[in-house]
């Protein structure tokens, strides 16, 4: 039986790779619905190739362009946040959550509610709403399979293992493009430099997060929710070669780690096919070509965003909603040349200092609080 698949954020790096895996494994997967936000020509190409039942353009302004281009095609076209929520609510075997940012939160919430298993790339949804989404997934019997490479690595290390035997887990980080530079050198560095990631090819938001290492901070919060473990059991190290993606140490001091080529097709395909695996064709690791294998401490004075996020594990969810919201605003301003690289941290830290706490125990309160934190972040002057 083929798995029925929905791909949210199909036009992005992760979403496109998920569809490439479908293309090469048509006997295993069938696409039911896809969404994209702005790249209409790619969305149309995918709609024609995969013939899904639903195509969603989440950007309302682009609906008529999509309708025009799919005029004679037998497909249901939906748009905006409502269209996205509708698609996410359609029960399928697996939904690939590859929208970037908090925009992915509502669709993930809807998908869990309708009982669809999730291959989760969208870490921001879990950072902001993990306290709601994970218990809901448990209640609904929904599997959340991590796509983020480090978390997928830990997931794979834990196959056949018990969490009660685990001492700690370690996430690896490439260190991003500015590993060998100090904060004076990076203060005014332009987006064109920050977007050049040394080992992974990724969308703009996560590339900037990798340069500030906010990405690794967000990932420690993501790990705490995904694996239901405390801060004292989670750490991160820089591993510039990006070959080891995650490490688990057990109470008998045995260590199981996961290695794979630096290509997101590995974790995406594993999450899509789980509990099976599919064959993928990518360049294999040749250990004789690997000159060195290093592990370095993350320097908190150089990468304050990492430390800021890490400190929020197990704290009130208001903090992590605000962290995520302010970071999205800061990255956006930086990409628009309206904020200096070095001020991304300052904007996020100042926003967190200014928030007032409230109860975030339901879906709407998280949506409202994200907006509240964004407004504080936007009002910040530099
Ligand atoms: P991307 O920018 O290439 O793609 C983002 C996708 O989200 C696009 O399809 C876009 O149309 C859609 N989108 C953007 N804004 C939207 C909005 N407001 N509403 C609805 N849809 C919207 O990003 P990516 O690199 O593919 O990353 C996607 C997610 O996966 C992110 O959360 C990222 O952190 C995570 N992730 C990515 C990688 C990677 O290697 N690229 C690795 C691990 C995790
Ligand atoms: Mg990652």
Short mmCIF file of N, CA and C in Angstrom, two decimals, residues 80-179:
data_model
loop_
_atom_site.label_atom_id
_atom_site.label_comp_id
_atom_site.label_asym_id
_atom_site.label_seq_id
_atom_site.Cartn_x
_atom_site.Cartn_y
_atom_site.Cartn_z
N UNK A 80 -4.63 30.94 1.29
CA UNK A 80 -4.53 31.61 2.59
C UNK A 80 -4.36 30.63 3.74
N UNK A 81 -4.41 31.21 4.95
CA UNK A 81 -4.25 30.38 6.15
C UNK A 81 -5.37 29.36 6.26
N UNK A 82 -6.56 29.76 5.80
CA UNK A 82 -7.71 28.84 5.87
C UNK A 82 -7.50 27.63 4.98
N UNK A 83 -7.00 27.89 3.77
CA UNK A 83 -6.74 26.80 2.83
C UNK A 83 -5.70 25.84 3.39
N UNK A 84 -4.68 26.42 4.01
CA UNK A 84 -3.61 25.62 4.60
C UNK A 84 -4.16 24.76 5.74
N UNK A 85 -5.02 25.38 6.56
CA UNK A 85 -5.60 24.65 7.69
C UNK A 85 -6.50 23.52 7.18
N UNK A 86 -7.22 23.79 6.08
CA UNK A 86 -8.09 22.75 5.51
C UNK A 86 -7.24 21.57 5.03
N UNK A 87 -6.18 21.89 4.27
CA UNK A 87 -5.33 20.81 3.74
C UNK A 87 -4.72 20.00 4.89
N UNK A 88 -4.24 20.72 5.90
CA UNK A 88 -3.59 20.02 7.02
C UNK A 88 -4.58 19.13 7.77
N UNK A 89 -5.86 19.48 7.71
CA UNK A 89 -6.88 18.69 8.44
C UNK A 89 -7.29 17.43 7.69
N UNK A 90 -6.90 17.32 6.41
CA UNK A 90 -7.26 16.11 5.65
C UNK A 90 -6.38 14.96 6.12
N UNK A 91 -6.98 13.91 6.60
CA UNK A 91 -6.19 12.79 7.15
C UNK A 91 -5.39 12.11 6.05
N UNK A 92 -4.07 12.05 6.24
CA UNK A 92 -3.23 11.28 5.31
C UNK A 92 -2.33 10.39 6.16
N UNK A 93 -1.44 9.63 5.51
CA UNK A 93 -0.55 8.76 6.29
C UNK A 93 0.60 9.54 6.89
N UNK A 94 1.08 10.54 6.15
CA UNK A 94 2.18 11.35 6.70
C UNK A 94 2.13 12.76 6.11
N UNK A 95 2.29 13.75 6.99
CA UNK A 95 2.33 15.15 6.55
C UNK A 95 3.75 15.65 6.78
N UNK A 96 4.35 16.15 5.70
CA UNK A 96 5.70 16.69 5.83
C UNK A 96 5.57 18.17 6.17
N UNK A 97 5.94 18.52 7.40
CA UNK A 97 5.77 19.89 7.88
C UNK A 97 7.05 20.66 7.57
N UNK A 98 7.07 21.28 6.37
CA UNK A 98 8.30 21.94 5.91
C UNK A 98 8.08 23.43 5.62
N UNK A 99 7.05 24.00 6.24
CA UNK A 99 6.89 25.46 6.20
C UNK A 99 7.94 26.03 7.14
N UNK A 100 8.42 27.22 6.82
CA UNK A 100 9.40 27.82 7.71
C UNK A 100 8.69 28.77 8.68
N UNK A 101 9.12 28.75 9.93
CA UNK A 101 8.63 29.71 10.92
C UNK A 101 7.32 29.33 11.58
N UNK A 102 6.82 30.29 12.38
CA UNK A 102 5.61 30.07 13.18
C UNK A 102 4.38 29.85 12.29
N UNK A 103 4.46 30.25 11.01
CA UNK A 103 3.35 30.03 10.07
C UNK A 103 3.00 28.55 10.00
N UNK A 104 3.92 27.68 10.39
CA UNK A 104 3.65 26.24 10.34
C UNK A 104 2.91 25.72 11.56
N UNK A 105 2.75 26.56 12.58
CA UNK A 105 2.17 26.07 13.84
C UNK A 105 0.71 25.61 13.68
N UNK A 106 -0.13 26.48 13.10
CA UNK A 106 -1.55 26.12 12.99
C UNK A 106 -1.76 24.85 12.15
N UNK A 107 -1.13 24.77 10.94
CA UNK A 107 -1.31 23.53 10.17
C UNK A 107 -0.88 22.27 10.93
N UNK A 108 0.21 22.37 11.68
CA UNK A 108 0.67 21.19 12.43
C UNK A 108 -0.36 20.82 13.49
N UNK A 109 -0.88 21.85 14.15
CA UNK A 109 -1.92 21.63 15.16
C UNK A 109 -3.13 20.91 14.53
N UNK A 110 -3.54 21.39 13.35
CA UNK A 110 -4.69 20.78 12.65
C UNK A 110 -4.39 19.33 12.28
N UNK A 111 -3.19 19.11 11.75
CA UNK A 111 -2.84 17.75 11.30
C UNK A 111 -2.83 16.77 12.49
N UNK A 112 -2.27 17.21 13.61
CA UNK A 112 -2.25 16.32 14.79
C UNK A 112 -3.68 16.03 15.21
N UNK A 113 -4.51 17.06 15.20
CA UNK A 113 -5.92 16.88 15.59
C UNK A 113 -6.64 15.87 14.72
N UNK A 114 -6.24 15.80 13.43
CA UNK A 114 -6.94 14.83 12.59
C UNK A 114 -6.23 13.48 12.56
N UNK A 115 -5.21 13.33 13.37
CA UNK A 115 -4.61 12.00 13.54
C UNK A 115 -3.56 11.64 12.51
N UNK A 116 -3.04 12.63 11.79
CA UNK A 116 -2.01 12.35 10.77
C UNK A 116 -0.62 12.37 11.39
N UNK A 117 0.19 11.35 11.08
CA UNK A 117 1.58 11.36 11.54
C UNK A 117 2.33 12.49 10.85
N UNK A 118 3.33 13.03 11.57
CA UNK A 118 4.03 14.21 11.04
C UNK A 118 5.52 13.94 10.90
N UNK A 119 6.06 14.25 9.71
CA UNK A 119 7.51 14.29 9.54
C UNK A 119 7.87 15.76 9.74
N UNK A 120 8.47 16.07 10.87
CA UNK A 120 8.58 17.47 11.30
C UNK A 120 9.93 18.11 10.98
N UNK A 121 9.90 19.07 10.02
CA UNK A 121 11.10 19.88 9.77
C UNK A 121 10.96 21.22 10.49
N UNK A 122 9.71 21.70 10.59
CA UNK A 122 9.41 23.03 11.10
C UNK A 122 9.63 23.15 12.61
N UNK A 123 10.90 23.39 12.99
CA UNK A 123 11.24 23.40 14.43
C UNK A 123 10.57 24.55 15.17
N UNK A 124 10.32 25.69 14.44
CA UNK A 124 9.78 26.88 15.13
C UNK A 124 8.42 26.59 15.77
N UNK A 125 7.62 25.72 15.12
CA UNK A 125 6.30 25.38 15.66
C UNK A 125 6.45 24.68 17.01
N UNK A 126 7.47 23.85 17.12
CA UNK A 126 7.67 23.11 18.37
C UNK A 126 8.30 23.99 19.44
N UNK A 127 9.18 24.90 19.02
CA UNK A 127 9.78 25.82 19.98
C UNK A 127 8.69 26.66 20.63
N UNK A 128 7.76 27.15 19.80
CA UNK A 128 6.71 28.02 20.34
C UNK A 128 5.58 27.23 21.00
N UNK A 129 5.26 26.07 20.44
CA UNK A 129 4.04 25.39 20.91
C UNK A 129 4.23 23.95 21.34
N UNK A 130 5.46 23.58 21.67
CA UNK A 130 5.73 22.18 22.05
C UNK A 130 4.91 21.72 23.23
N UNK A 131 4.65 22.66 24.18
CA UNK A 131 3.91 22.29 25.39
C UNK A 131 2.46 21.92 25.07
N UNK A 132 1.96 22.39 23.91
CA UNK A 132 0.60 22.04 23.49
C UNK A 132 0.63 20.87 22.50
N UNK A 133 1.56 20.95 21.53
CA UNK A 133 1.56 19.97 20.42
C UNK A 133 1.96 18.57 20.88
N UNK A 134 2.95 18.46 21.75
CA UNK A 134 3.41 17.11 22.12
C UNK A 134 2.37 16.35 22.94
N UNK A 135 1.75 16.96 23.96
CA UNK A 135 0.70 16.23 24.68
C UNK A 135 -0.49 15.90 23.77
N UNK A 136 -0.79 16.81 22.82
CA UNK A 136 -1.90 16.55 21.89
C UNK A 136 -1.57 15.34 21.01
N UNK A 137 -0.34 15.29 20.53
CA UNK A 137 0.07 14.16 19.68
C UNK A 137 -0.04 12.85 20.46
N UNK A 138 0.34 12.90 21.73
CA UNK A 138 0.26 11.69 22.56
C UNK A 138 -1.21 11.26 22.71
N UNK A 139 -2.04 12.25 22.99
CA UNK A 139 -3.47 11.97 23.18
C UNK A 139 -4.10 11.37 21.91
N UNK A 140 -3.68 11.89 20.76
CA UNK A 140 -4.28 11.45 19.49
C UNK A 140 -3.57 10.23 18.90
N UNK A 141 -2.51 9.76 19.56
CA UNK A 141 -1.76 8.61 19.04
C UNK A 141 -1.00 8.93 17.76
N UNK A 142 -0.58 10.20 17.65
CA UNK A 142 0.13 10.66 16.44
C UNK A 142 1.64 10.56 16.64
N UNK A 143 2.34 10.01 15.65
CA UNK A 143 3.81 9.96 15.71
C UNK A 143 4.38 11.24 15.13
N UNK A 144 5.30 11.86 15.87
CA UNK A 144 6.02 13.02 15.32
C UNK A 144 7.44 12.52 15.04
N UNK A 145 7.77 12.39 13.77
CA UNK A 145 9.09 11.86 13.41
C UNK A 145 9.97 13.02 12.97
N UNK A 146 11.08 13.23 13.69
CA UNK A 146 11.89 14.41 13.38
C UNK A 146 12.59 14.33 12.03
N UNK A 147 12.57 15.46 11.33
CA UNK A 147 13.29 15.58 10.05
C UNK A 147 14.57 16.39 10.25
N UNK A 148 14.56 17.31 11.20
CA UNK A 148 15.77 18.07 11.51
C UNK A 148 16.89 17.03 11.70
N UNK A 149 18.02 17.21 11.01
CA UNK A 149 18.98 16.11 10.90
C UNK A 149 19.49 15.61 12.26
N UNK A 150 19.70 16.53 13.20
CA UNK A 150 20.25 16.12 14.50
C UNK A 150 19.22 15.30 15.28
N UNK A 151 17.97 15.73 15.19
CA UNK A 151 16.90 15.05 15.94
C UNK A 151 16.55 13.73 15.28
N UNK A 152 16.63 13.72 13.95
CA UNK A 152 16.42 12.46 13.25
C UNK A 152 17.55 11.48 13.61
N UNK A 153 18.75 12.03 13.77
CA UNK A 153 19.89 11.19 14.18
C UNK A 153 19.62 10.56 15.55
N UNK A 154 19.17 11.38 16.50
CA UNK A 154 18.88 10.87 17.86
C UNK A 154 17.75 9.83 17.78
N UNK A 155 16.74 10.14 16.98
CA UNK A 155 15.61 9.20 16.78
C UNK A 155 16.14 7.85 16.29
N UNK A 156 17.08 7.91 15.35
CA UNK A 156 17.63 6.65 14.81
C UNK A 156 18.51 5.94 15.85
N UNK A 157 19.29 6.72 16.61
CA UNK A 157 20.13 6.11 17.67
C UNK A 157 19.27 5.38 18.69
N UNK A 158 18.05 5.87 18.89
CA UNK A 158 17.18 5.34 19.96
C UNK A 158 16.31 4.16 19.51
N UNK A 159 16.47 3.76 18.24
CA UNK A 159 15.65 2.62 17.79
C UNK A 159 16.05 1.38 18.59
N UNK A 160 15.09 0.77 19.22
CA UNK A 160 15.36 -0.43 20.03
C UNK A 160 15.96 -0.11 21.40
N UNK A 161 16.05 1.16 21.76
CA UNK A 161 16.61 1.56 23.06
C UNK A 161 15.52 2.13 23.96
N UNK A 162 15.87 2.28 25.25
CA UNK A 162 14.92 2.87 26.20
C UNK A 162 15.44 4.22 26.68
N UNK A 163 14.55 5.21 26.71
CA UNK A 163 14.96 6.54 27.20
C UNK A 163 15.38 6.48 28.66
N UNK A 164 14.86 5.52 29.41
CA UNK A 164 15.26 5.44 30.83
C UNK A 164 16.73 5.03 30.98
N UNK A 165 17.35 4.53 29.92
CA UNK A 165 18.76 4.14 29.97
C UNK A 165 19.69 5.27 29.50
N UNK A 166 19.11 6.39 29.10
CA UNK A 166 19.93 7.45 28.49
C UNK A 166 20.48 8.41 29.54
N UNK A 167 21.80 8.62 29.50
CA UNK A 167 22.45 9.65 30.33
C UNK A 167 22.25 11.03 29.72
N UNK A 168 22.57 11.14 28.43
CA UNK A 168 22.47 12.45 27.77
C UNK A 168 22.53 12.32 26.25
N UNK A 169 22.11 13.39 25.58
CA UNK A 169 22.23 13.43 24.12
C UNK A 169 23.03 14.67 23.72
N UNK A 170 23.70 14.56 22.58
CA UNK A 170 24.47 15.69 22.05
C UNK A 170 24.06 15.95 20.62
N UNK A 171 23.72 17.21 20.35
CA UNK A 171 23.41 17.62 18.97
C UNK A 171 24.68 18.23 18.39
N UNK A 172 24.95 17.98 17.13
CA UNK A 172 26.13 18.62 16.55
C UNK A 172 25.72 19.84 15.72
N UNK A 173 26.68 20.75 15.56
CA UNK A 173 26.46 21.98 14.80
C UNK A 173 27.65 22.17 13.89
N UNK A 174 27.40 22.66 12.69
CA UNK A 174 28.56 22.89 11.80
C UNK A 174 29.38 24.08 12.28
N UNK A 175 28.74 25.01 12.99
CA UNK A 175 29.42 26.24 13.40
C UNK A 175 29.10 27.39 12.46
N UNK A 176 28.48 27.07 11.32
CA UNK A 176 28.06 28.12 10.39
C UNK A 176 29.22 28.80 9.69
N UNK A 177 28.93 29.82 8.89
CA UNK A 177 29.97 30.45 8.08
C UNK A 177 30.96 31.31 8.86
N UNK A 178 30.63 31.67 10.12
CA UNK A 178 31.47 32.64 10.84
C UNK A 178 32.23 32.02 12.01
N UNK A 179 32.45 30.72 11.93
CA UNK A 179 33.08 30.01 13.04
C UNK A 179 34.44 30.60 13.40
#
